[in-house]
């Protein structure tokens, strides 16, 4: 995946099945297939099959799920499992998104279990890491990110690490309109790349590292040009199909 930029859209809790159908039909009109980039949508789980069916033969658009449970099946009311997500058309899954960590209290160990489970069931984990503003201000950003990464991949072997995607999403940049400066983003992407190499060898160079946090039409190009940034994970600015298509053409 690393040889081409990745554009991943996290719809969060927006666009139920009816809206998702209309969104996708519009997006497909705005965005012709491109073989030099990878585009993926992460709709709410309830809209996955609608997006899959509306996508029809546009299989250049990949599908992901925003979360899975850390176990394969069982008495977990309200949860979705990795095999169910795969059955509904997902081929990727967000793991450890900042809202999962900070709103729902997800731990690094849970993120590790989900990463391992996803890899077993044919879903590429997109392991999200990032520090809070307080952690950055205390000079703790690198330590936090290295720990999220180290624990997050500690249940999978080097070959599986080479097949995952990492997203660096500083918590203070998500949905706030503030983005990391190119220098800060590039420095943290370098830390992530070095840590991956130390933990899983040079094969991990195949794992792309995305940047996320208040990416929009105006700043997408600048952020994509930052050294070490292999793609973008976009929340709010992906909710409008025309704007998202423009970002995907960056
Ligand atoms: C996200 O949800 O992963 C995200 C980066 O959101 P936003 O683009 O709205 O900051």
mmCIF file with all atom_site columns, N, CA and C in Angstrom, residues 66-103:
data_model
loop_
_atom_site.group_PDB
_atom_site.id
_atom_site.type_symbol
_atom_site.label_atom_id
_atom_site.label_alt_id
_atom_site.label_comp_id
_atom_site.label_asym_id
_atom_site.label_entity_id
_atom_site.label_seq_id
_atom_site.pdbx_PDB_ins_code
_atom_site.Cartn_x
_atom_site.Cartn_y
_atom_site.Cartn_z
_atom_site.occupancy
_atom_site.B_iso_or_equiv
_atom_site.pdbx_formal_charge
_atom_site.auth_seq_id
_atom_site.auth_comp_id
_atom_site.auth_asym_id
_atom_site.auth_atom_id
_atom_site.pdbx_PDB_model_num
ATOM 1   N N  . UNK A 1 66  ? -15.471 1.084   11.715 1.00 0.00 ? 66  UNK A N  1
ATOM 2   C CA . UNK A 1 66  ? -14.836 2.043   12.655 1.00 0.00 ? 66  UNK A CA 1
ATOM 3   C C  . UNK A 1 66  ? -14.342 1.399   13.943 1.00 0.00 ? 66  UNK A C  1
ATOM 4   N N  . UNK A 1 67  ? -14.834 0.184   14.208 1.00 0.00 ? 67  UNK A N  1
ATOM 5   C CA . UNK A 1 67  ? -14.460 -0.479  15.467 1.00 0.00 ? 67  UNK A CA 1
ATOM 6   C C  . UNK A 1 67  ? -14.889 -1.941  15.374 1.00 0.00 ? 67  UNK A C  1
ATOM 7   N N  . UNK A 1 68  ? -14.203 -2.799  16.101 1.00 0.00 ? 68  UNK A N  1
ATOM 8   C CA . UNK A 1 68  ? -14.663 -4.178  16.298 1.00 0.00 ? 68  UNK A CA 1
ATOM 9   C C  . UNK A 1 68  ? -14.473 -4.508  17.777 1.00 0.00 ? 68  UNK A C  1
ATOM 10  N N  . UNK A 1 69  ? -15.154 -5.555  18.222 1.00 0.00 ? 69  UNK A N  1
ATOM 11  C CA . UNK A 1 69  ? -14.915 -6.029  19.589 1.00 0.00 ? 69  UNK A CA 1
ATOM 12  C C  . UNK A 1 69  ? -13.604 -6.812  19.608 1.00 0.00 ? 69  UNK A C  1
ATOM 13  N N  . UNK A 1 70  ? -13.022 -6.916  20.797 1.00 0.00 ? 70  UNK A N  1
ATOM 14  C CA . UNK A 1 70  ? -11.720 -7.600  20.879 1.00 0.00 ? 70  UNK A CA 1
ATOM 15  C C  . UNK A 1 70  ? -11.861 -9.123  20.910 1.00 0.00 ? 70  UNK A C  1
ATOM 16  N N  . UNK A 1 71  ? -13.111 -9.621  20.933 1.00 0.00 ? 71  UNK A N  1
ATOM 17  C CA . UNK A 1 71  ? -13.284 -11.074 20.833 1.00 0.00 ? 71  UNK A CA 1
ATOM 18  C C  . UNK A 1 71  ? -14.075 -11.421 19.576 1.00 0.00 ? 71  UNK A C  1
ATOM 19  N N  . UNK A 1 72  ? -13.913 -12.681 19.174 1.00 0.00 ? 72  UNK A N  1
ATOM 20  C CA . UNK A 1 72  ? -14.472 -13.102 17.894 1.00 0.00 ? 72  UNK A CA 1
ATOM 21  C C  . UNK A 1 72  ? -15.999 -13.150 17.914 1.00 0.00 ? 72  UNK A C  1
ATOM 22  N N  . UNK A 1 73  ? -16.587 -13.615 19.001 1.00 0.00 ? 73  UNK A N  1
ATOM 23  C CA . UNK A 1 73  ? -18.051 -13.654 19.122 1.00 0.00 ? 73  UNK A CA 1
ATOM 24  C C  . UNK A 1 73  ? -18.428 -13.829 20.585 1.00 0.00 ? 73  UNK A C  1
ATOM 25  N N  . UNK A 1 74  ? -19.721 -13.725 20.876 1.00 0.00 ? 74  UNK A N  1
ATOM 26  C CA . UNK A 1 74  ? -20.143 -13.976 22.247 1.00 0.00 ? 74  UNK A CA 1
ATOM 27  C C  . UNK A 1 74  ? -21.211 -13.018 22.718 1.00 0.00 ? 74  UNK A C  1
ATOM 28  N N  . UNK A 1 75  ? -21.458 -13.043 24.023 1.00 0.00 ? 75  UNK A N  1
ATOM 29  C CA . UNK A 1 75  ? -22.533 -12.250 24.624 1.00 0.00 ? 75  UNK A CA 1
ATOM 30  C C  . UNK A 1 75  ? -22.038 -10.830 24.881 1.00 0.00 ? 75  UNK A C  1
ATOM 31  N N  . UNK A 1 76  ? -21.976 -10.039 23.816 1.00 0.00 ? 76  UNK A N  1
ATOM 32  C CA . UNK A 1 76  ? -21.496 -8.653  23.911 1.00 0.00 ? 76  UNK A CA 1
ATOM 33  C C  . UNK A 1 76  ? -22.512 -7.760  23.212 1.00 0.00 ? 76  UNK A C  1
ATOM 34  N N  . UNK A 1 77  ? -23.633 -7.552  23.880 1.00 0.00 ? 77  UNK A N  1
ATOM 35  C CA . UNK A 1 77  ? -24.743 -6.819  23.276 1.00 0.00 ? 77  UNK A CA 1
ATOM 36  C C  . UNK A 1 77  ? -24.290 -5.474  22.706 1.00 0.00 ? 77  UNK A C  1
ATOM 37  N N  . UNK A 1 78  ? -24.675 -5.250  21.465 1.00 0.00 ? 78  UNK A N  1
ATOM 38  C CA . UNK A 1 78  ? -24.394 -3.959  20.831 1.00 0.00 ? 78  UNK A CA 1
ATOM 39  C C  . UNK A 1 78  ? -23.073 -3.899  20.094 1.00 0.00 ? 78  UNK A C  1
ATOM 40  N N  . UNK A 1 79  ? -22.275 -4.941  20.192 1.00 0.00 ? 79  UNK A N  1
ATOM 41  C CA . UNK A 1 79  ? -20.943 -4.907  19.581 1.00 0.00 ? 79  UNK A CA 1
ATOM 42  C C  . UNK A 1 79  ? -20.941 -5.569  18.197 1.00 0.00 ? 79  UNK A C  1
ATOM 43  N N  . UNK A 1 80  ? -19.892 -5.306  17.438 1.00 0.00 ? 80  UNK A N  1
ATOM 44  C CA . UNK A 1 80  ? -19.698 -5.949  16.127 1.00 0.00 ? 80  UNK A CA 1
ATOM 45  C C  . UNK A 1 80  ? -18.367 -6.672  16.117 1.00 0.00 ? 80  UNK A C  1
ATOM 46  N N  . UNK A 1 81  ? -18.357 -7.860  15.505 1.00 0.00 ? 81  UNK A N  1
ATOM 47  C CA . UNK A 1 81  ? -17.124 -8.653  15.506 1.00 0.00 ? 81  UNK A CA 1
ATOM 48  C C  . UNK A 1 81  ? -16.368 -8.498  14.189 1.00 0.00 ? 81  UNK A C  1
ATOM 49  N N  . UNK A 1 82  ? -15.100 -8.898  14.220 1.00 0.00 ? 82  UNK A N  1
ATOM 50  C CA . UNK A 1 82  ? -14.265 -8.841  13.012 1.00 0.00 ? 82  UNK A CA 1
ATOM 51  C C  . UNK A 1 82  ? -14.870 -9.684  11.877 1.00 0.00 ? 82  UNK A C  1
ATOM 52  N N  . UNK A 1 83  ? -15.258 -10.957 12.120 1.00 0.00 ? 83  UNK A N  1
ATOM 53  C CA . UNK A 1 83  ? -15.813 -11.719 10.994 1.00 0.00 ? 83  UNK A CA 1
ATOM 54  C C  . UNK A 1 83  ? -17.122 -11.134 10.452 1.00 0.00 ? 83  UNK A C  1
ATOM 55  N N  . UNK A 1 84  ? -17.943 -10.544 11.336 1.00 0.00 ? 84  UNK A N  1
ATOM 56  C CA . UNK A 1 84  ? -19.189 -9.928  10.848 1.00 0.00 ? 84  UNK A CA 1
ATOM 57  C C  . UNK A 1 84  ? -18.874 -8.725  9.976  1.00 0.00 ? 84  UNK A C  1
ATOM 58  N N  . UNK A 1 85  ? -17.897 -7.934  10.391 1.00 0.00 ? 85  UNK A N  1
ATOM 59  C CA . UNK A 1 85  ? -17.523 -6.751  9.594  1.00 0.00 ? 85  UNK A CA 1
ATOM 60  C C  . UNK A 1 85  ? -16.993 -7.180  8.230  1.00 0.00 ? 85  UNK A C  1
ATOM 61  N N  . UNK A 1 86  ? -16.192 -8.257  8.231  1.00 0.00 ? 86  UNK A N  1
ATOM 62  C CA . UNK A 1 86  ? -15.655 -8.762  6.967  1.00 0.00 ? 86  UNK A CA 1
ATOM 63  C C  . UNK A 1 86  ? -16.797 -9.228  6.068  1.00 0.00 ? 86  UNK A C  1
ATOM 64  N N  . UNK A 1 87  ? -17.761 -9.932  6.665  1.00 0.00 ? 87  UNK A N  1
ATOM 65  C CA . UNK A 1 87  ? -18.912 -10.436 5.911  1.00 0.00 ? 87  UNK A CA 1
ATOM 66  C C  . UNK A 1 87  ? -19.715 -9.278  5.297  1.00 0.00 ? 87  UNK A C  1
ATOM 67  N N  . UNK A 1 88  ? -19.744 -8.132  6.001  1.00 0.00 ? 88  UNK A N  1
ATOM 68  C CA . UNK A 1 88  ? -20.505 -6.969  5.516  1.00 0.00 ? 88  UNK A CA 1
ATOM 69  C C  . UNK A 1 88  ? -19.720 -6.162  4.483  1.00 0.00 ? 88  UNK A C  1
ATOM 70  N N  . UNK A 1 89  ? -18.500 -6.581  4.175  1.00 0.00 ? 89  UNK A N  1
ATOM 71  C CA . UNK A 1 89  ? -17.744 -5.920  3.101  1.00 0.00 ? 89  UNK A CA 1
ATOM 72  C C  . UNK A 1 89  ? -16.523 -5.164  3.566  1.00 0.00 ? 89  UNK A C  1
ATOM 73  N N  . UNK A 1 90  ? -16.302 -5.064  4.886  1.00 0.00 ? 90  UNK A N  1
ATOM 74  C CA . UNK A 1 90  ? -15.137 -4.312  5.368  1.00 0.00 ? 90  UNK A CA 1
ATOM 75  C C  . UNK A 1 90  ? -13.858 -5.094  5.089  1.00 0.00 ? 90  UNK A C  1
ATOM 76  N N  . UNK A 1 91  ? -12.822 -4.372  4.722  1.00 0.00 ? 91  UNK A N  1
ATOM 77  C CA . UNK A 1 91  ? -11.492 -4.983  4.564  1.00 0.00 ? 91  UNK A CA 1
ATOM 78  C C  . UNK A 1 91  ? -10.462 -4.259  5.433  1.00 0.00 ? 91  UNK A C  1
ATOM 79  N N  . UNK A 1 92  ? -10.925 -3.218  6.120  1.00 0.00 ? 92  UNK A N  1
ATOM 80  C CA . UNK A 1 92  ? -10.060 -2.446  7.029  1.00 0.00 ? 92  UNK A CA 1
ATOM 81  C C  . UNK A 1 92  ? -10.840 -2.181  8.305  1.00 0.00 ? 92  UNK A C  1
ATOM 82  N N  . UNK A 1 93  ? -10.119 -1.881  9.361  1.00 0.00 ? 93  UNK A N  1
ATOM 83  C CA . UNK A 1 93  ? -10.795 -1.490  10.612 1.00 0.00 ? 93  UNK A CA 1
ATOM 84  C C  . UNK A 1 93  ? -9.952  -0.456  11.354 1.00 0.00 ? 93  UNK A C  1
ATOM 85  N N  . UNK A 1 94  ? -10.606 0.601   11.844 1.00 0.00 ? 94  UNK A N  1
ATOM 86  C CA . UNK A 1 94  ? -9.908  1.556   12.707 1.00 0.00 ? 94  UNK A CA 1
ATOM 87  C C  . UNK A 1 94  ? -9.754  0.913   14.079 1.00 0.00 ? 94  UNK A C  1
ATOM 88  N N  . UNK A 1 95  ? -8.559  0.980   14.634 1.00 0.00 ? 95  UNK A N  1
ATOM 89  C CA . UNK A 1 95  ? -8.307  0.427   15.974 1.00 0.00 ? 95  UNK A CA 1
ATOM 90  C C  . UNK A 1 95  ? -7.704  1.543   16.830 1.00 0.00 ? 95  UNK A C  1
ATOM 91  N N  . UNK A 1 96  ? -8.266  1.712   18.022 1.00 0.00 ? 96  UNK A N  1
ATOM 92  C CA . UNK A 1 96  ? -7.690  2.683   18.955 1.00 0.00 ? 96  UNK A CA 1
ATOM 93  C C  . UNK A 1 96  ? -7.849  4.121   18.503 1.00 0.00 ? 96  UNK A C  1
ATOM 94  N N  . UNK A 1 97  ? -8.912  4.404   17.732 1.00 0.00 ? 97  UNK A N  1
ATOM 95  C CA . UNK A 1 97  ? -9.178  5.801   17.375 1.00 0.00 ? 97  UNK A CA 1
ATOM 96  C C  . UNK A 1 97  ? -9.264  6.621   18.661 1.00 0.00 ? 97  UNK A C  1
ATOM 97  N N  . UNK A 1 98  ? -8.890  7.875   18.598 1.00 0.00 ? 98  UNK A N  1
ATOM 98  C CA . UNK A 1 98  ? -8.825  8.682   19.840 1.00 0.00 ? 98  UNK A CA 1
ATOM 99  C C  . UNK A 1 98  ? -10.179 8.742   20.537 1.00 0.00 ? 98  UNK A C  1
ATOM 100 N N  . UNK A 1 99  ? -11.267 8.713   19.760 1.00 0.00 ? 99  UNK A N  1
ATOM 101 C CA . UNK A 1 99  ? -12.581 8.750   20.430 1.00 0.00 ? 99  UNK A CA 1
ATOM 102 C C  . UNK A 1 99  ? -12.849 7.433   21.147 1.00 0.00 ? 99  UNK A C  1
ATOM 103 N N  . UNK A 1 100 ? -12.359 6.333   20.616 1.00 0.00 ? 100 UNK A N  1
ATOM 104 C CA . UNK A 1 100 ? -12.489 5.045   21.330 1.00 0.00 ? 100 UNK A CA 1
ATOM 105 C C  . UNK A 1 100 ? -11.664 5.098   22.612 1.00 0.00 ? 100 UNK A C  1
ATOM 106 N N  . UNK A 1 101 ? -10.476 5.673   22.518 1.00 0.00 ? 101 UNK A N  1
ATOM 107 C CA . UNK A 1 101 ? -9.604  5.703   23.705 1.00 0.00 ? 101 UNK A CA 1
ATOM 108 C C  . UNK A 1 101 ? -10.137 6.682   24.749 1.00 0.00 ? 101 UNK A C  1
ATOM 109 N N  . UNK A 1 102 ? -10.489 7.897   24.297 1.00 0.00 ? 102 UNK A N  1
ATOM 110 C CA . UNK A 1 102 ? -10.753 8.954   25.276 1.00 0.00 ? 102 UNK A CA 1
ATOM 111 C C  . UNK A 1 102 ? -12.221 9.109   25.637 1.00 0.00 ? 102 UNK A C  1
ATOM 112 N N  . UNK A 1 103 ? -13.139 8.683   24.766 1.00 0.00 ? 103 UNK A N  1
ATOM 113 C CA . UNK A 1 103 ? -14.566 8.746   25.117 1.00 0.00 ? 103 UNK A CA 1
ATOM 114 C C  . UNK A 1 103 ? -15.005 7.415   25.726 1.00 0.00 ? 103 UNK A C  1
#
